[in-house]
Each structure stands twice: as C-alpha cells, then as structure tokens.
Amino acid sequence: MSSDAGAGAPAAPLSGQAESLAKQARPTRQQQSQDGLVSNVKLTQQDRQVIYTGQLTVRAKQVTTAAQQAKQIVTAAGGYLSKEESNSANDTEDSATLEFKIPPSKYAEVLGRLGKELGKQLSMSQGTQDVTMQMADVNSRLQSAQQSLESLRTLLKKADTIGQVLQVEREISTREADLESLQAQQKELATQVAMATLTLRLVGPVAVVEDPSDEPAGFFGGLKAGWDALVSFAKVAVTVFGAVLPWLLVSLPLLALVIYLARRGRARRPRTPMPPQGPQPGDPDPEAA
C-alpha cells in the first residue's frame, strides 16, 4: 500500500507519455475523409483493389455432368469450389448451386466458358466493389498501431513503480486488441480481392427458373405465396401419411384383435344377480306391521 501511495507523484509524467502514444495510433481529423477513411494516402491506377462478384444461371441437359465440367474449368484456371448445393428430383428437374473462387485475371475467361460450354445461358449478373481506400485505411492504421505498440513496450521497460507498470500494461492490452482487429480486417479484404466469387446455378431441361424481379407484388404476390405454402404443406402431409401407412396396416389388425378378445372376455364373465326391487311372496306386509 505504501509503494502504491508513493508511486502517485512520479507516475504522472509516464501517464502523459502513454496518452500521447495512444493518440498516435489514431489518425487525426485532418487525415480522415468524410466516410472515416484515411485520405492522405497517395494511390495510383495500378494500386486499385477491386472485389469481383458474379451470378450465372445455365440450363444444362444433365446437371451432374455440367457440374463436373464446371469444376474442371475452374480448377484449370487456378480456382476452387468453396460451396455446393444440389437438388436431385429427376434427370430433367435437377438443380445445383456452386460457388467458385477464381483468380481475377481468369475471371472473365472462366465466366465466358461456363456460359457457353455447359448449356444455354439464362441469366448473368456481375458486380464490382472498389476497396482501395478501405485497404489503404486499414494498412495505415495497422502501421500506426504497430509503431505505438512498440513504443509502449519500450516505455514499459523504463517503468519503475507498480502503478506505472499496470498503467502501461493496460494500454498495451488495448493496443494489442486493436491490432488484432485490424489484422483480421486486412486478411479478409486481401482474401476477397485475391479471388473473385462466382455463383453458378445449374438447372435441368424442364426445371422452372423464376426471376425474383418478375414475381408479382401486392395481392397477387401474397396469393401466390399462400398457394405455394399450401402446396408445400400438402406435399409434406402426403409424405408423412405415406411413411405412417405401413405401420397402420400392421397395427390395425392387432388392435382389432385386442379389442375383440377384451369384449369376449367381458361377455363370458358371470353376471351378479340383482336384488328384487318390489315385495316378494312370503314377505311381511308393511301395512300390517
């Protein structure tokens, strides 16, 4: 207790140094733009960082074969399959959704091949997102946080009292958490920029493909949604009844036999004679009594 009390006076200069180092990890208002990104970073056209995304719908004769062919095309271009979902109803109504990660330099080539070689292209949509300033902001703040953290660690070696050590350690813990968050953001952005994302949907020859933009709105949209829900419920009910029907065919005869035996046992039991309700011959006359 005496050590902490005595450390109150000399800890003030160190506290000022820790606060000044903490301020260095944050960009000033002059360095930030209106959207919060650092604006004092000079960029060139070659430094542009763009995220490519696309969606493609193709009608194929055989969905399984087309899916395997699509995987081969993407793998040959240096990409890979990140997600796959398939629905196998029958050969003509099958559908599959595949999500690919493709190098941006091969993205346009792969997109063109998938739309031509797999079957008939039904729809295609593409999008780009420029994250150049966002990545520059993250990199700048990451560098400042690293420098501030190194300065705080140097300052920790010069601490003489327990109060000074605890104060600097708290500041270091906060800066390490901020540094890990910035590193995670940097890694996520780099991953999205390094590989374009293409979602490929394959449908069978007679599979119905609905465009969300063509769906009716208002009363007719609600009517269509209710009808679809009713049809789905009917399909589920029929499926459940089909699953339960074999058990009913087996259990009903056994249940009928148990009921028959129970009734037959009750019929064989001797009935207890009921006492007479009125006066019988030989009984004393109640009026005479």
Short mmCIF file of N, CA, C and O in Angstrom, two decimals, residues 89-189:
data_model
loop_
_atom_site.label_atom_id
_atom_site.label_comp_id
_atom_site.label_asym_id
_atom_site.label_seq_id
_atom_site.Cartn_x
_atom_site.Cartn_y
_atom_site.Cartn_z
N ALA A 89 -34.16 -34.22 -58.06
CA ALA A 89 -35.54 -34.71 -58.16
C ALA A 89 -35.61 -35.81 -59.21
O ALA A 89 -36.00 -36.94 -58.94
N ASN A 90 -35.23 -35.47 -60.44
CA ASN A 90 -35.10 -36.45 -61.51
C ASN A 90 -34.13 -35.85 -62.53
O ASN A 90 -33.61 -34.75 -62.35
N ASP A 91 -33.90 -36.57 -63.62
CA ASP A 91 -32.91 -36.13 -64.58
C ASP A 91 -33.27 -34.81 -65.25
O ASP A 91 -32.39 -34.06 -65.69
N THR A 92 -34.55 -34.50 -65.37
CA THR A 92 -34.97 -33.30 -66.08
C THR A 92 -35.22 -32.10 -65.17
O THR A 92 -35.28 -30.98 -65.63
N GLU A 93 -35.40 -32.33 -63.86
CA GLU A 93 -35.70 -31.25 -62.93
C GLU A 93 -34.61 -31.06 -61.89
O GLU A 93 -34.83 -30.40 -60.87
N ASP A 94 -33.44 -31.62 -62.10
CA ASP A 94 -32.33 -31.45 -61.16
C ASP A 94 -31.87 -30.00 -61.16
O ASP A 94 -32.04 -29.25 -62.14
N SER A 95 -31.25 -29.60 -60.06
CA SER A 95 -30.67 -28.27 -59.95
C SER A 95 -29.48 -28.33 -59.01
O SER A 95 -29.41 -29.20 -58.13
N ALA A 96 -28.55 -27.42 -59.20
CA ALA A 96 -27.35 -27.37 -58.37
C ALA A 96 -26.86 -25.93 -58.32
O ALA A 96 -26.98 -25.18 -59.30
N THR A 97 -26.32 -25.54 -57.19
CA THR A 97 -25.75 -24.21 -56.99
C THR A 97 -24.32 -24.39 -56.52
O THR A 97 -24.08 -25.02 -55.49
N LEU A 98 -23.38 -23.84 -57.27
CA LEU A 98 -21.96 -23.97 -56.96
C LEU A 98 -21.35 -22.58 -56.82
O LEU A 98 -21.61 -21.69 -57.64
N GLU A 99 -20.56 -22.41 -55.79
CA GLU A 99 -19.85 -21.15 -55.56
C GLU A 99 -18.36 -21.37 -55.77
O GLU A 99 -17.75 -22.19 -55.09
N PHE A 100 -17.79 -20.62 -56.70
CA PHE A 100 -16.38 -20.79 -57.07
C PHE A 100 -15.59 -19.56 -56.66
O PHE A 100 -16.11 -18.43 -56.65
N LYS A 101 -14.31 -19.79 -56.35
CA LYS A 101 -13.33 -18.73 -56.14
C LYS A 101 -12.34 -18.79 -57.30
O LYS A 101 -11.70 -19.83 -57.51
N ILE A 102 -12.26 -17.68 -58.05
CA ILE A 102 -11.49 -17.65 -59.29
C ILE A 102 -10.50 -16.50 -59.24
O ILE A 102 -10.86 -15.39 -58.78
N PRO A 103 -9.28 -16.67 -59.73
CA PRO A 103 -8.35 -15.54 -59.82
C PRO A 103 -8.93 -14.44 -60.70
O PRO A 103 -9.53 -14.72 -61.75
N PRO A 104 -8.81 -13.18 -60.30
CA PRO A 104 -9.39 -12.09 -61.10
C PRO A 104 -8.90 -12.06 -62.55
O PRO A 104 -9.64 -11.68 -63.45
N SER A 105 -7.65 -12.46 -62.78
CA SER A 105 -7.13 -12.43 -64.15
C SER A 105 -7.80 -13.45 -65.05
O SER A 105 -7.85 -13.28 -66.27
N LYS A 106 -8.37 -14.52 -64.49
CA LYS A 106 -9.05 -15.56 -65.26
C LYS A 106 -10.57 -15.48 -65.13
O LYS A 106 -11.27 -16.33 -65.67
N TYR A 107 -11.06 -14.48 -64.41
CA TYR A 107 -12.49 -14.42 -64.11
C TYR A 107 -13.33 -14.29 -65.39
O TYR A 107 -14.29 -15.03 -65.59
N ALA A 108 -12.99 -13.34 -66.26
CA ALA A 108 -13.78 -13.12 -67.48
C ALA A 108 -13.73 -14.34 -68.39
O ALA A 108 -14.76 -14.73 -68.98
N GLU A 109 -12.58 -14.96 -68.51
CA GLU A 109 -12.46 -16.13 -69.37
C GLU A 109 -13.30 -17.29 -68.86
O GLU A 109 -14.02 -17.95 -69.62
N VAL A 110 -13.22 -17.55 -67.57
CA VAL A 110 -14.00 -18.64 -66.99
C VAL A 110 -15.49 -18.36 -67.09
O VAL A 110 -16.29 -19.25 -67.41
N LEU A 111 -15.90 -17.13 -66.86
CA LEU A 111 -17.30 -16.77 -66.95
C LEU A 111 -17.85 -17.01 -68.36
O LEU A 111 -18.96 -17.54 -68.53
N GLY A 112 -17.06 -16.67 -69.38
CA GLY A 112 -17.49 -16.90 -70.75
C GLY A 112 -17.58 -18.37 -71.10
O GLY A 112 -18.53 -18.81 -71.76
N ARG A 113 -16.63 -19.17 -70.63
CA ARG A 113 -16.66 -20.60 -70.93
C ARG A 113 -17.84 -21.29 -70.25
O ARG A 113 -18.50 -22.15 -70.84
N LEU A 114 -18.11 -20.93 -69.01
CA LEU A 114 -19.22 -21.56 -68.30
C LEU A 114 -20.55 -21.23 -68.97
O LEU A 114 -21.46 -22.08 -69.01
N GLY A 115 -20.70 -20.02 -69.49
CA GLY A 115 -21.95 -19.64 -70.13
C GLY A 115 -22.15 -20.28 -71.49
O GLY A 115 -23.29 -20.38 -71.96
N LYS A 116 -21.08 -20.74 -72.15
CA LYS A 116 -21.19 -21.31 -73.49
C LYS A 116 -21.10 -22.83 -73.51
O LYS A 116 -21.80 -23.48 -74.27
N GLU A 117 -20.21 -23.40 -72.70
CA GLU A 117 -19.91 -24.83 -72.81
C GLU A 117 -20.83 -25.72 -71.97
O GLU A 117 -20.93 -26.92 -72.23
N LEU A 118 -21.49 -25.17 -70.96
CA LEU A 118 -22.31 -26.02 -70.09
C LEU A 118 -23.73 -26.19 -70.60
O LEU A 118 -24.39 -27.16 -70.26
N GLY A 119 -24.23 -25.26 -71.40
CA GLY A 119 -25.60 -25.33 -71.88
C GLY A 119 -26.07 -23.97 -72.32
O GLY A 119 -25.30 -23.17 -72.85
N LYS A 120 -27.35 -23.69 -72.11
CA LYS A 120 -27.94 -22.42 -72.51
C LYS A 120 -27.91 -21.46 -71.34
O LYS A 120 -28.45 -21.74 -70.26
N GLN A 121 -27.30 -20.29 -71.55
CA GLN A 121 -27.21 -19.28 -70.50
C GLN A 121 -28.56 -18.58 -70.37
O GLN A 121 -29.09 -18.02 -71.33
N LEU A 122 -29.11 -18.58 -69.16
CA LEU A 122 -30.40 -17.96 -68.91
C LEU A 122 -30.27 -16.54 -68.35
O LEU A 122 -31.02 -15.65 -68.74
N SER A 123 -29.34 -16.34 -67.46
CA SER A 123 -29.17 -15.01 -66.87
C SER A 123 -27.75 -14.88 -66.34
O SER A 123 -27.08 -15.88 -66.04
N MET A 124 -27.31 -13.64 -66.24
CA MET A 124 -25.97 -13.36 -65.72
C MET A 124 -25.97 -11.96 -65.12
O MET A 124 -26.54 -11.02 -65.68
N SER A 125 -25.36 -11.82 -63.96
CA SER A 125 -25.21 -10.51 -63.32
C SER A 125 -23.81 -10.44 -62.71
O SER A 125 -23.32 -11.42 -62.15
N GLN A 126 -23.20 -9.26 -62.83
CA GLN A 126 -21.86 -9.05 -62.33
C GLN A 126 -21.81 -7.79 -61.49
O GLN A 126 -22.60 -6.85 -61.71
N GLY A 127 -20.90 -7.76 -60.55
CA GLY A 127 -20.74 -6.59 -59.70
C GLY A 127 -19.29 -6.43 -59.27
O GLY A 127 -18.53 -7.41 -59.19
N THR A 128 -18.90 -5.20 -59.01
CA THR A 128 -17.55 -4.89 -58.54
C THR A 128 -17.65 -3.94 -57.35
O THR A 128 -18.59 -3.15 -57.25
N GLN A 129 -16.67 -4.05 -56.48
CA GLN A 129 -16.59 -3.17 -55.32
C GLN A 129 -15.15 -2.72 -55.15
O GLN A 129 -14.25 -3.54 -54.93
N ASP A 130 -14.93 -1.43 -55.27
CA ASP A 130 -13.59 -0.85 -55.14
C ASP A 130 -13.31 -0.63 -53.65
O ASP A 130 -13.96 0.19 -53.00
N VAL A 131 -12.35 -1.37 -53.12
CA VAL A 131 -11.99 -1.27 -51.69
C VAL A 131 -10.57 -0.72 -51.54
O VAL A 131 -9.91 -1.01 -50.55
N THR A 132 -10.13 0.08 -52.51
CA THR A 132 -8.77 0.60 -52.46
C THR A 132 -8.56 1.48 -51.24
O THR A 132 -7.60 1.30 -50.48
N MET A 133 -9.45 2.46 -51.05
CA MET A 133 -9.31 3.37 -49.91
C MET A 133 -9.50 2.64 -48.59
O MET A 133 -8.85 2.96 -47.59
N GLN A 134 -10.38 1.65 -48.57
CA GLN A 134 -10.58 0.89 -47.34
C GLN A 134 -9.34 0.11 -46.96
O GLN A 134 -8.95 0.07 -45.79
N MET A 135 -8.69 -0.52 -47.94
CA MET A 135 -7.47 -1.26 -47.65
C MET A 135 -6.34 -0.31 -47.26
O MET A 135 -5.54 -0.61 -46.36
N ALA A 136 -6.25 0.86 -47.93
CA ALA A 136 -5.23 1.83 -47.56
C ALA A 136 -5.45 2.34 -46.14
O ALA A 136 -4.49 2.53 -45.38
N ASP A 137 -6.70 2.53 -45.77
CA ASP A 137 -7.01 2.98 -44.41
C ASP A 137 -6.60 1.93 -43.39
O ASP A 137 -5.99 2.24 -42.35
N VAL A 138 -6.94 0.67 -43.66
CA VAL A 138 -6.59 -0.40 -42.73
C VAL A 138 -5.08 -0.55 -42.61
O VAL A 138 -4.53 -0.70 -41.51
N ASN A 139 -4.38 -0.49 -43.74
CA ASN A 139 -2.92 -0.63 -43.70
C ASN A 139 -2.27 0.52 -42.94
O ASN A 139 -1.31 0.33 -42.18
N SER A 140 -2.79 1.75 -43.14
CA SER A 140 -2.22 2.91 -42.45
C SER A 140 -2.45 2.82 -40.94
O SER A 140 -1.54 3.04 -40.15
N ARG A 141 -3.66 2.47 -40.55
CA ARG A 141 -3.94 2.34 -39.11
C ARG A 141 -3.19 1.18 -38.50
O ARG A 141 -2.78 1.23 -37.33
N LEU A 142 -2.98 0.11 -39.28
CA LEU A 142 -2.23 -1.03 -38.78
C LEU A 142 -0.77 -0.65 -38.52
O LEU A 142 -0.19 -1.03 -37.50
N GLN A 143 -0.19 0.12 -39.43
CA GLN A 143 1.19 0.56 -39.24
C GLN A 143 1.33 1.48 -38.03
O GLN A 143 2.27 1.36 -37.25
N SER A 144 0.38 2.39 -37.87
CA SER A 144 0.41 3.30 -36.71
C SER A 144 0.24 2.53 -35.41
O SER A 144 0.91 2.82 -34.41
N ALA A 145 -0.65 1.54 -35.41
CA ALA A 145 -0.86 0.75 -34.20
C ALA A 145 0.38 -0.05 -33.84
O ALA A 145 0.72 -0.20 -32.66
N GLN A 146 1.07 -0.60 -34.83
CA GLN A 146 2.30 -1.35 -34.56
C GLN A 146 3.38 -0.45 -33.99
O GLN A 146 4.08 -0.83 -33.04
N GLN A 147 3.53 0.76 -34.54
CA GLN A 147 4.53 1.69 -34.01
C GLN A 147 4.19 2.12 -32.59
O GLN A 147 5.08 2.21 -31.73
N SER A 148 2.92 2.38 -32.34
CA SER A 148 2.51 2.77 -31.00
C SER A 148 2.74 1.64 -30.01
O SER A 148 3.16 1.86 -28.86
N LEU A 149 2.47 0.41 -30.43
CA LEU A 149 2.66 -0.74 -29.55
C LEU A 149 4.14 -0.94 -29.22
O LEU A 149 4.49 -1.24 -28.07
N GLU A 150 5.01 -0.76 -30.19
CA GLU A 150 6.44 -0.88 -29.94
C GLU A 150 6.92 0.20 -28.97
O GLU A 150 7.74 -0.06 -28.08
N SER A 151 6.39 1.41 -29.11
CA SER A 151 6.78 2.50 -28.21
C SER A 151 6.31 2.22 -26.79
O SER A 151 7.03 2.48 -25.81
N LEU A 152 5.11 1.69 -26.66
CA LEU A 152 4.60 1.36 -25.33
C LEU A 152 5.41 0.24 -24.68
O LEU A 152 5.66 0.27 -23.47
N ARG A 153 5.85 -0.72 -25.46
CA ARG A 153 6.69 -1.79 -24.90
C ARG A 153 8.04 -1.25 -24.46
O ARG A 153 8.61 -1.71 -23.44
N THR A 154 8.59 -0.30 -25.21
CA THR A 154 9.83 0.35 -24.79
C THR A 154 9.62 1.14 -23.52
O THR A 154 10.46 1.15 -22.61
N LEU A 155 8.48 1.81 -23.42
CA LEU A 155 8.15 2.58 -22.23
C LEU A 155 7.96 1.69 -21.02
O LEU A 155 8.25 2.09 -19.89
N LEU A 156 7.45 0.47 -21.26
CA LEU A 156 7.24 -0.47 -20.15
C LEU A 156 8.57 -0.85 -19.50
O LEU A 156 8.64 -1.05 -18.28
N LYS A 157 9.62 -0.93 -20.28
CA LYS A 157 10.94 -1.28 -19.73
C LYS A 157 11.48 -0.17 -18.82
O LYS A 157 12.32 -0.43 -17.96
N LYS A 158 11.02 1.06 -19.03
CA LYS A 158 11.50 2.19 -18.23
C LYS A 158 10.65 2.43 -17.00
O LYS A 158 10.96 3.33 -16.21
N ALA A 159 9.56 1.69 -16.85
CA ALA A 159 8.69 1.89 -15.69
C ALA A 159 9.39 1.45 -14.42
O ALA A 159 10.02 0.38 -14.38
N ASP A 160 9.24 2.26 -13.35
CA ASP A 160 9.94 1.99 -12.09
C ASP A 160 9.00 1.52 -10.98
O ASP A 160 9.44 0.83 -10.06
N THR A 161 7.75 1.91 -11.05
CA THR A 161 6.81 1.58 -9.97
C THR A 161 5.72 0.66 -10.49
O THR A 161 5.51 0.51 -11.70
N ILE A 162 4.99 0.09 -9.51
CA ILE A 162 3.91 -0.82 -9.86
C ILE A 162 2.79 -0.08 -10.59
O ILE A 162 2.20 -0.57 -11.55
N GLY A 163 2.49 1.13 -10.15
CA GLY A 163 1.45 1.91 -10.79
C GLY A 163 1.76 2.21 -12.25
O GLY A 163 0.89 2.11 -13.12
N GLN A 164 3.01 2.55 -12.53
CA GLN A 164 3.40 2.81 -13.89
C GLN A 164 3.32 1.55 -14.76
O GLN A 164 2.86 1.59 -15.90
N VAL A 165 3.76 0.42 -14.21
CA VAL A 165 3.73 -0.83 -14.96
C VAL A 165 2.29 -1.23 -15.29
O VAL A 165 1.97 -1.60 -16.43
N LEU A 166 1.37 -1.12 -14.31
CA LEU A 166 -0.02 -1.50 -14.56
C LEU A 166 -0.66 -0.58 -15.59
O LEU A 166 -1.43 -1.05 -16.45
N GLN A 167 -0.35 0.70 -15.53
CA GLN A 167 -0.95 1.64 -16.47
C GLN A 167 -0.50 1.36 -17.89
O GLN A 167 -1.30 1.33 -18.83
N VAL A 168 0.79 1.11 -18.08
CA VAL A 168 1.31 0.84 -19.42
C VAL A 168 0.81 -0.51 -19.92
O VAL A 168 0.50 -0.67 -21.10
N GLU A 169 0.72 -1.50 -19.04
CA GLU A 169 0.23 -2.82 -19.46
C GLU A 169 -1.23 -2.75 -19.91
O GLU A 169 -1.61 -3.44 -20.86
N ARG A 170 -2.04 -1.96 -19.25
CA ARG A 170 -3.43 -1.80 -19.69
C ARG A 170 -3.48 -1.17 -21.08
O ARG A 170 -4.26 -1.58 -21.94
N GLU A 171 -2.64 -0.17 -21.31
CA GLU A 171 -2.61 0.47 -22.62
C GLU A 171 -2.11 -0.50 -23.69
O GLU A 171 -2.60 -0.52 -24.81
N ILE A 172 -1.13 -1.31 -23.33
CA ILE A 172 -0.62 -2.31 -24.29
C ILE A 172 -1.69 -3.34 -24.63
O ILE A 172 -1.85 -3.74 -25.79
N SER A 173 -2.45 -3.79 -23.64
CA SER A 173 -3.52 -4.76 -23.89
C SER A 173 -4.58 -4.19 -24.84
O SER A 173 -5.05 -4.89 -25.75
N THR A 174 -4.92 -2.92 -24.65
CA THR A 174 -5.90 -2.28 -25.54
C THR A 174 -5.35 -2.19 -26.97
O THR A 174 -6.05 -2.46 -27.95
N ARG A 175 -4.09 -1.80 -27.09
CA ARG A 175 -3.48 -1.66 -28.42
C ARG A 175 -3.34 -3.01 -29.13
O ARG A 175 -3.49 -3.11 -30.34
N GLU A 176 -3.08 -4.08 -28.38
CA GLU A 176 -2.98 -5.41 -28.99
C GLU A 176 -4.33 -5.87 -29.53
O GLU A 176 -4.40 -6.49 -30.59
N ALA A 177 -5.41 -5.57 -28.79
CA ALA A 177 -6.74 -5.93 -29.28
C ALA A 177 -7.07 -5.17 -30.56
O ALA A 177 -7.61 -5.74 -31.51
N ASP A 178 -6.75 -3.88 -30.60
CA ASP A 178 -6.99 -3.10 -31.82
C ASP A 178 -6.14 -3.62 -32.97
O ASP A 178 -6.61 -3.67 -34.12
N LEU A 179 -4.91 -4.02 -32.68
CA LEU A 179 -4.03 -4.52 -33.72
C LEU A 179 -4.56 -5.83 -34.30
O LEU A 179 -4.54 -6.04 -35.53
N GLU A 180 -5.06 -6.72 -33.47
CA GLU A 180 -5.61 -7.99 -33.96
C GLU A 180 -6.85 -7.76 -34.81
O GLU A 180 -7.06 -8.43 -35.82
N SER A 181 -7.69 -6.78 -34.42
CA SER A 181 -8.87 -6.47 -35.23
C SER A 181 -8.48 -5.93 -36.60
O SER A 181 -9.05 -6.32 -37.62
N LEU A 182 -7.49 -5.06 -36.64
CA LEU A 182 -7.03 -4.52 -37.92
C LEU A 182 -6.41 -5.60 -38.79
O LEU A 182 -6.59 -5.63 -40.02
N GLN A 183 -5.66 -6.50 -38.18
CA GLN A 183 -5.06 -7.60 -38.95
C GLN A 183 -6.14 -8.51 -39.54
O GLN A 183 -5.99 -9.00 -40.67
N ALA A 184 -7.21 -8.76 -38.78
CA ALA A 184 -8.30 -9.59 -39.31
C ALA A 184 -8.99 -8.89 -40.49
O ALA A 184 -9.32 -9.53 -41.49
N GLN A 185 -9.21 -7.58 -40.38
CA GLN A 185 -9.82 -6.84 -41.49
C GLN A 185 -8.91 -6.88 -42.72
O GLN A 185 -9.38 -7.05 -43.85
N GLN A 186 -7.62 -6.71 -42.50
CA GLN A 186 -6.67 -6.73 -43.62
C GLN A 186 -6.67 -8.09 -44.32
O GLN A 186 -6.66 -8.18 -45.55
N LYS A 187 -6.71 -9.16 -43.55
CA LYS A 187 -6.70 -10.50 -44.11
C LYS A 187 -7.98 -10.78 -44.89
O LYS A 187 -7.94 -11.36 -45.99
N GLU A 188 -9.13 -10.35 -44.36
CA GLU A 188 -10.40 -10.59 -45.04
C GLU A 188 -10.47 -9.83 -46.36
O GLU A 188 -10.89 -10.38 -47.39
N LEU A 189 -10.04 -8.58 -46.36
CA LEU A 189 -10.05 -7.80 -47.60
C LEU A 189 -9.09 -8.39 -48.63
O LEU A 189 -9.41 -8.47 -49.82
#
